[in-house]
């Protein structure tokens, strides 16, 4: 009688343990490669050559996020997933919407915090960008090459802005047509 009780108790403990482990595992993002998401490139030509997709468009909707078990300074490292409405494909092939994968920290640090150079978080919505993207792990998920090196917002006149100390000057102040020509030059 006692052995049945022990066997039943062990079975219940085993089931509960597996349920808890399964629930914890389900909360963690699947194999996030931070080295890939935070790697820099040496120059504009490498940026172009590594890009699977170069697009013009705008982030849309509220970004989704997955927590990780890593701490960064006073915050928690998270992985953001942000929809990007592709208005024009400059290089590669794309659907109308792609999902951008970017690491960030919660709570978001102040803009001047240097941690933003490595873990930038989501892109500002309602801003048009040219992005240099690499396919991540599915046909819909992409990451920005070089963290900020592959991000070129457009000013109100429709010209690209190379972000201070991160963007390449060769891509600064260009219209979309000029950007296409520059990219074609660097590919050949």
PDB file of C-alpha atoms in Angstrom:
ATOM      1  CA  UNK A   1       0.000   0.000   0.000  1.00  0.00           C
ATOM      2  CA  UNK A   2       2.804   2.403   0.932  1.00  0.00           C
ATOM      3  CA  UNK A   3       4.663   1.735  -2.342  1.00  0.00           C
ATOM      4  CA  UNK A   4       1.564   2.711  -4.354  1.00  0.00           C
ATOM      5  CA  UNK A   5       1.354   5.936  -2.371  1.00  0.00           C
ATOM      6  CA  UNK A   6       5.049   6.700  -3.005  1.00  0.00           C
ATOM      7  CA  UNK A   7       4.732   5.834  -6.713  1.00  0.00           C
ATOM      8  CA  UNK A   8       1.678   8.090  -7.049  1.00  0.00           C
ATOM      9  CA  UNK A   9       3.416  10.902  -5.179  1.00  0.00           C
ATOM     10  CA  UNK A  10       6.543  10.581  -7.364  1.00  0.00           C
ATOM     11  CA  UNK A  11       4.388  10.652 -10.499  1.00  0.00           C
ATOM     12  CA  UNK A  12       2.674  13.847  -9.343  1.00  0.00           C
ATOM     13  CA  UNK A  13       6.032  15.480  -8.500  1.00  0.00           C
ATOM     14  CA  UNK A  14       7.408  14.446 -11.908  1.00  0.00           C
ATOM     15  CA  UNK A  15       4.373  15.897 -13.728  1.00  0.00           C
ATOM     16  CA  UNK A  16       4.505  19.176 -11.807  1.00  0.00           C
ATOM     17  CA  UNK A  17       8.254  19.513 -12.410  1.00  0.00           C
ATOM     18  CA  UNK A  18       7.812  18.999 -16.166  1.00  0.00           C
ATOM     19  CA  UNK A  19       4.956  21.503 -16.274  1.00  0.00           C
ATOM     20  CA  UNK A  20       7.040  24.151 -14.472  1.00  0.00           C
ATOM     21  CA  UNK A  21      10.109  23.524 -16.660  1.00  0.00           C
ATOM     22  CA  UNK A  22       7.940  23.678 -19.790  1.00  0.00           C
ATOM     23  CA  UNK A  23       6.323  26.950 -18.702  1.00  0.00           C
ATOM     24  CA  UNK A  24       9.705  28.558 -17.954  1.00  0.00           C
ATOM     25  CA  UNK A  25      11.157  27.368 -21.258  1.00  0.00           C
ATOM     26  CA  UNK A  26       8.147  28.740 -23.156  1.00  0.00           C
ATOM     27  CA  UNK A  27       8.834  32.223 -21.743  1.00  0.00           C
ATOM     28  CA  UNK A  28      12.429  32.345 -23.034  1.00  0.00           C
ATOM     29  CA  UNK A  29      13.132  33.380 -26.633  1.00  0.00           C
ATOM     30  CA  UNK A  30      14.361  30.639 -28.912  1.00  0.00           C
ATOM     31  CA  UNK A  31      18.149  30.682 -29.334  1.00  0.00           C
ATOM     32  CA  UNK A  32      18.784  34.408 -29.731  1.00  0.00           C
ATOM     33  CA  UNK A  33      22.216  35.022 -31.250  1.00  0.00           C
ATOM     34  CA  UNK A  34      23.283  38.326 -29.659  1.00  0.00           C
ATOM     35  CA  UNK A  35      26.643  38.273 -31.430  1.00  0.00           C
ATOM     36  CA  UNK A  36      24.827  38.323 -34.758  1.00  0.00           C
ATOM     37  CA  UNK A  37      22.410  41.066 -33.667  1.00  0.00           C
ATOM     38  CA  UNK A  38      25.166  43.344 -32.295  1.00  0.00           C
ATOM     39  CA  UNK A  39      28.052  42.803 -34.762  1.00  0.00           C
ATOM     40  CA  UNK A  40      29.505  45.831 -36.591  1.00  0.00           C
ATOM     41  CA  UNK A  41      30.771  45.991 -40.178  1.00  0.00           C
ATOM     42  CA  UNK A  42      34.031  47.690 -41.242  1.00  0.00           C
ATOM     43  CA  UNK A  43      32.712  49.877 -44.067  1.00  0.00           C
ATOM     44  CA  UNK A  44      29.825  50.822 -46.371  1.00  0.00           C
ATOM     45  CA  UNK A  45      30.789  48.217 -48.961  1.00  0.00           C
ATOM     46  CA  UNK A  46      30.602  45.423 -46.354  1.00  0.00           C
ATOM     47  CA  UNK A  47      27.210  46.758 -45.259  1.00  0.00           C
ATOM     48  CA  UNK A  48      25.875  46.504 -48.816  1.00  0.00           C
ATOM     49  CA  UNK A  49      27.435  43.103 -49.495  1.00  0.00           C
ATOM     50  CA  UNK A  50      26.053  41.545 -46.304  1.00  0.00           C
ATOM     51  CA  UNK A  51      22.518  42.825 -46.882  1.00  0.00           C
ATOM     52  CA  UNK A  52      19.931  40.302 -47.984  1.00  0.00           C
ATOM     53  CA  UNK A  53      17.426  43.121 -48.129  1.00  0.00           C
ATOM     54  CA  UNK A  54      17.671  46.915 -48.372  1.00  0.00           C
ATOM     55  CA  UNK A  55      14.314  48.608 -47.949  1.00  0.00           C
ATOM     56  CA  UNK A  56      12.627  51.954 -47.542  1.00  0.00           C
ATOM     57  CA  UNK A  57       9.645  52.046 -45.187  1.00  0.00           C
ATOM     58  CA  UNK A  58       8.218  52.744 -41.750  1.00  0.00           C
ATOM     59  CA  UNK A  59       7.877  50.762 -38.504  1.00  0.00           C
ATOM     60  CA  UNK A  60       4.236  50.048 -37.673  1.00  0.00           C
ATOM     61  CA  UNK A  61       2.339  48.933 -34.619  1.00  0.00           C
ATOM     62  CA  UNK A  62       3.498  48.290 -31.092  1.00  0.00           C
ATOM     63  CA  UNK A  63       6.683  46.152 -30.912  1.00  0.00           C
ATOM     64  CA  UNK A  64       6.401  42.757 -29.235  1.00  0.00           C
ATOM     65  CA  UNK A  65       9.130  41.705 -26.842  1.00  0.00           C
ATOM     66  CA  UNK A  66      10.592  38.552 -25.330  1.00  0.00           C
ATOM     67  CA  UNK A  67      12.457  38.681 -22.049  1.00  0.00           C
ATOM     68  CA  UNK A  68      15.815  37.027 -21.632  1.00  0.00           C
ATOM     69  CA  UNK A  69      17.501  35.971 -18.427  1.00  0.00           C
ATOM     70  CA  UNK A  70      20.359  38.455 -18.956  1.00  0.00           C
ATOM     71  CA  UNK A  71      20.847  41.693 -17.038  1.00  0.00           C
ATOM     72  CA  UNK A  72      22.447  44.786 -18.608  1.00  0.00           C
ATOM     73  CA  UNK A  73      23.448  47.523 -16.158  1.00  0.00           C
ATOM     74  CA  UNK A  74      20.248  48.237 -14.234  1.00  0.00           C
ATOM     75  CA  UNK A  75      17.914  46.665 -16.792  1.00  0.00           C
ATOM     76  CA  UNK A  76      16.760  43.441 -18.345  1.00  0.00           C
ATOM     77  CA  UNK A  77      17.896  42.463 -21.855  1.00  0.00           C
ATOM     78  CA  UNK A  78      14.880  41.936 -24.120  1.00  0.00           C
ATOM     79  CA  UNK A  79      14.434  41.069 -27.775  1.00  0.00           C
ATOM     80  CA  UNK A  80      12.039  43.341 -29.671  1.00  0.00           C
ATOM     81  CA  UNK A  81      10.056  42.232 -32.713  1.00  0.00           C
ATOM     82  CA  UNK A  82       8.797  45.174 -34.743  1.00  0.00           C
ATOM     83  CA  UNK A  83       6.744  45.165 -37.939  1.00  0.00           C
ATOM     84  CA  UNK A  84       8.202  47.246 -40.746  1.00  0.00           C
ATOM     85  CA  UNK A  85       5.966  48.377 -43.619  1.00  0.00           C
ATOM     86  CA  UNK A  86       8.075  48.083 -46.776  1.00  0.00           C
ATOM     87  CA  UNK A  87       7.226  50.924 -49.154  1.00  0.00           C
ATOM     88  CA  UNK A  88      10.034  50.184 -51.605  1.00  0.00           C
ATOM     89  CA  UNK A  89      12.585  47.411 -52.029  1.00  0.00           C
ATOM     90  CA  UNK A  90      15.983  48.809 -53.005  1.00  0.00           C
ATOM     91  CA  UNK A  91      17.795  45.451 -53.013  1.00  0.00           C
ATOM     92  CA  UNK A  92      16.552  41.880 -52.593  1.00  0.00           C
ATOM     93  CA  UNK A  93      13.019  40.516 -52.472  1.00  0.00           C
ATOM     94  CA  UNK A  94      10.506  41.181 -49.748  1.00  0.00           C
ATOM     95  CA  UNK A  95       6.900  40.956 -48.753  1.00  0.00           C
ATOM     96  CA  UNK A  96       5.007  44.123 -47.851  1.00  0.00           C
ATOM     97  CA  UNK A  97       5.697  43.618 -44.114  1.00  0.00           C
ATOM     98  CA  UNK A  98       8.884  42.259 -42.521  1.00  0.00           C
ATOM     99  CA  UNK A  99       9.567  41.831 -38.840  1.00  0.00           C
ATOM    100  CA  UNK A 100      12.711  43.457 -37.455  1.00  0.00           C
ATOM    101  CA  UNK A 101      14.498  41.717 -34.557  1.00  0.00           C
ATOM    102  CA  UNK A 102      16.469  44.092 -32.281  1.00  0.00           C
ATOM    103  CA  UNK A 103      17.901  43.687 -28.789  1.00  0.00           C
ATOM    104  CA  UNK A 104      17.105  46.305 -26.175  1.00  0.00           C
ATOM    105  CA  UNK A 105      16.981  46.962 -22.461  1.00  0.00           C
ATOM    106  CA  UNK A 106      13.927  47.405 -20.245  1.00  0.00           C
ATOM    107  CA  UNK A 107      13.353  49.860 -18.815  1.00  0.00           C
ATOM    108  CA  UNK A 108      14.607  51.833 -21.796  1.00  0.00           C
ATOM    109  CA  UNK A 109      17.743  53.790 -20.848  1.00  0.00           C
ATOM    110  CA  UNK A 110      17.993  57.517 -21.634  1.00  0.00           C
ATOM    111  CA  UNK A 111      18.975  58.210 -25.275  1.00  0.00           C
ATOM    112  CA  UNK A 112      22.492  59.366 -24.304  1.00  0.00           C
ATOM    113  CA  UNK A 113      23.297  56.084 -22.505  1.00  0.00           C
ATOM    114  CA  UNK A 114      26.081  54.264 -24.455  1.00  0.00           C
ATOM    115  CA  UNK A 115      24.293  50.935 -23.916  1.00  0.00           C
ATOM    116  CA  UNK A 116      21.905  52.080 -26.680  1.00  0.00           C
ATOM    117  CA  UNK A 117      24.757  51.733 -29.185  1.00  0.00           C
ATOM    118  CA  UNK A 118      24.821  47.972 -28.547  1.00  0.00           C
ATOM    119  CA  UNK A 119      21.222  47.253 -27.483  1.00  0.00           C
ATOM    120  CA  UNK A 120      19.158  49.885 -29.334  1.00  0.00           C
ATOM    121  CA  UNK A 121      15.631  48.590 -28.843  1.00  0.00           C
ATOM    122  CA  UNK A 122      12.867  49.261 -31.373  1.00  0.00           C
ATOM    123  CA  UNK A 123      13.007  51.915 -34.065  1.00  0.00           C
ATOM    124  CA  UNK A 124      10.950  55.089 -33.622  1.00  0.00           C
ATOM    125  CA  UNK A 125       7.554  54.729 -35.238  1.00  0.00           C
ATOM    126  CA  UNK A 126       6.182  57.280 -37.720  1.00  0.00           C
ATOM    127  CA  UNK A 127       9.699  57.787 -39.136  1.00  0.00           C
ATOM    128  CA  UNK A 128      10.728  56.696 -42.632  1.00  0.00           C
ATOM    129  CA  UNK A 129      13.973  54.729 -42.857  1.00  0.00           C
ATOM    130  CA  UNK A 130      16.260  53.000 -45.297  1.00  0.00           C
ATOM    131  CA  UNK A 131      17.358  49.795 -43.573  1.00  0.00           C
ATOM    132  CA  UNK A 132      20.127  47.337 -44.461  1.00  0.00           C
ATOM    133  CA  UNK A 133      18.826  43.963 -43.305  1.00  0.00           C
ATOM    134  CA  UNK A 134      20.033  40.395 -42.970  1.00  0.00           C
ATOM    135  CA  UNK A 135      17.648  37.463 -42.751  1.00  0.00           C
ATOM    136  CA  UNK A 136      17.566  36.171 -39.186  1.00  0.00           C
ATOM    137  CA  UNK A 137      15.975  32.770 -38.754  1.00  0.00           C
ATOM    138  CA  UNK A 138      12.809  32.801 -40.850  1.00  0.00           C
ATOM    139  CA  UNK A 139      11.764  34.355 -44.115  1.00  0.00           C
ATOM    140  CA  UNK A 140       9.910  37.098 -42.227  1.00  0.00           C
ATOM    141  CA  UNK A 141      12.489  37.964 -39.525  1.00  0.00           C
ATOM    142  CA  UNK A 142      15.393  40.286 -40.278  1.00  0.00           C
ATOM    143  CA  UNK A 143      17.924  42.159 -38.197  1.00  0.00           C
ATOM    144  CA  UNK A 144      19.625  45.471 -38.942  1.00  0.00           C
ATOM    145  CA  UNK A 145      23.235  44.926 -39.995  1.00  0.00           C
ATOM    146  CA  UNK A 146      25.739  46.744 -37.778  1.00  0.00           C
ATOM    147  CA  UNK A 147      23.132  47.742 -35.161  1.00  0.00           C
ATOM    148  CA  UNK A 148      22.925  51.471 -36.107  1.00  0.00           C
ATOM    149  CA  UNK A 149      25.255  51.262 -39.148  1.00  0.00           C
ATOM    150  CA  UNK A 150      22.356  49.920 -41.220  1.00  0.00           C
ATOM    151  CA  UNK A 151      19.777  52.549 -40.146  1.00  0.00           C
ATOM    152  CA  UNK A 152      19.243  55.703 -42.256  1.00  0.00           C
ATOM    153  CA  UNK A 153      16.233  57.835 -41.301  1.00  0.00           C
ATOM    154  CA  UNK A 154      14.928  60.263 -43.900  1.00  0.00           C
ATOM    155  CA  UNK A 155      14.684  63.975 -43.151  1.00  0.00           C
ATOM    156  CA  UNK A 156      11.565  66.011 -44.114  1.00  0.00           C
ATOM    157  CA  UNK A 157      13.082  66.674 -47.561  1.00  0.00           C
ATOM    158  CA  UNK A 158      13.375  62.921 -48.201  1.00  0.00           C
ATOM    159  CA  UNK A 159      17.159  62.700 -47.770  1.00  0.00           C
ATOM    160  CA  UNK A 160      18.958  60.098 -45.715  1.00  0.00           C
ATOM    161  CA  UNK A 161      20.685  60.891 -42.440  1.00  0.00           C
ATOM    162  CA  UNK A 162      23.845  59.000 -41.467  1.00  0.00           C
ATOM    163  CA  UNK A 163      23.583  58.770 -37.698  1.00  0.00           C
ATOM    164  CA  UNK A 164      26.430  60.499 -35.878  1.00  0.00           C
ATOM    165  CA  UNK A 165      29.445  58.222 -35.422  1.00  0.00           C
ATOM    166  CA  UNK A 166      27.434  55.147 -36.471  1.00  0.00           C
ATOM    167  CA  UNK A 167      26.209  55.661 -40.030  1.00  0.00           C
ATOM    168  CA  UNK A 168      28.506  55.754 -43.042  1.00  0.00           C
ATOM    169  CA  UNK A 169      28.974  59.273 -44.531  1.00  0.00           C
ATOM    170  CA  UNK A 170      28.757  57.804 -48.039  1.00  0.00           C
ATOM    171  CA  UNK A 171      25.011  57.277 -47.402  1.00  0.00           C
ATOM    172  CA  UNK A 172      24.337  60.733 -45.911  1.00  0.00           C
ATOM    173  CA  UNK A 173      22.107  63.294 -47.619  1.00  0.00           C
ATOM    174  CA  UNK A 174      20.902  61.033 -50.435  1.00  0.00           C
ATOM    175  CA  UNK A 175      17.492  60.781 -52.057  1.00  0.00           C
ATOM    176  CA  UNK A 176      16.147  57.256 -52.569  1.00  0.00           C
ATOM    177  CA  UNK A 177      17.280  57.321 -56.210  1.00  0.00           C
ATOM    178  CA  UNK A 178      20.761  58.480 -55.212  1.00  0.00           C
ATOM    179  CA  UNK A 179      20.856  55.764 -52.533  1.00  0.00           C
ATOM    180  CA  UNK A 180      20.010  53.109 -55.162  1.00  0.00           C
ATOM    181  CA  UNK A 181      22.824  54.336 -57.426  1.00  0.00           C
ATOM    182  CA  UNK A 182      25.319  54.383 -54.529  1.00  0.00           C
ATOM    183  CA  UNK A 183      24.331  50.838 -53.525  1.00  0.00           C
ATOM    184  CA  UNK A 184      24.719  49.620 -57.119  1.00  0.00           C
ATOM    185  CA  UNK A 185      28.185  51.228 -57.274  1.00  0.00           C
ATOM    186  CA  UNK A 186      29.261  49.473 -54.075  1.00  0.00           C
ATOM    187  CA  UNK A 187      27.965  46.105 -55.272  1.00  0.00           C
ATOM    188  CA  UNK A 188      30.078  46.111 -58.422  1.00  0.00           C
TER     189      UNK A 188
END
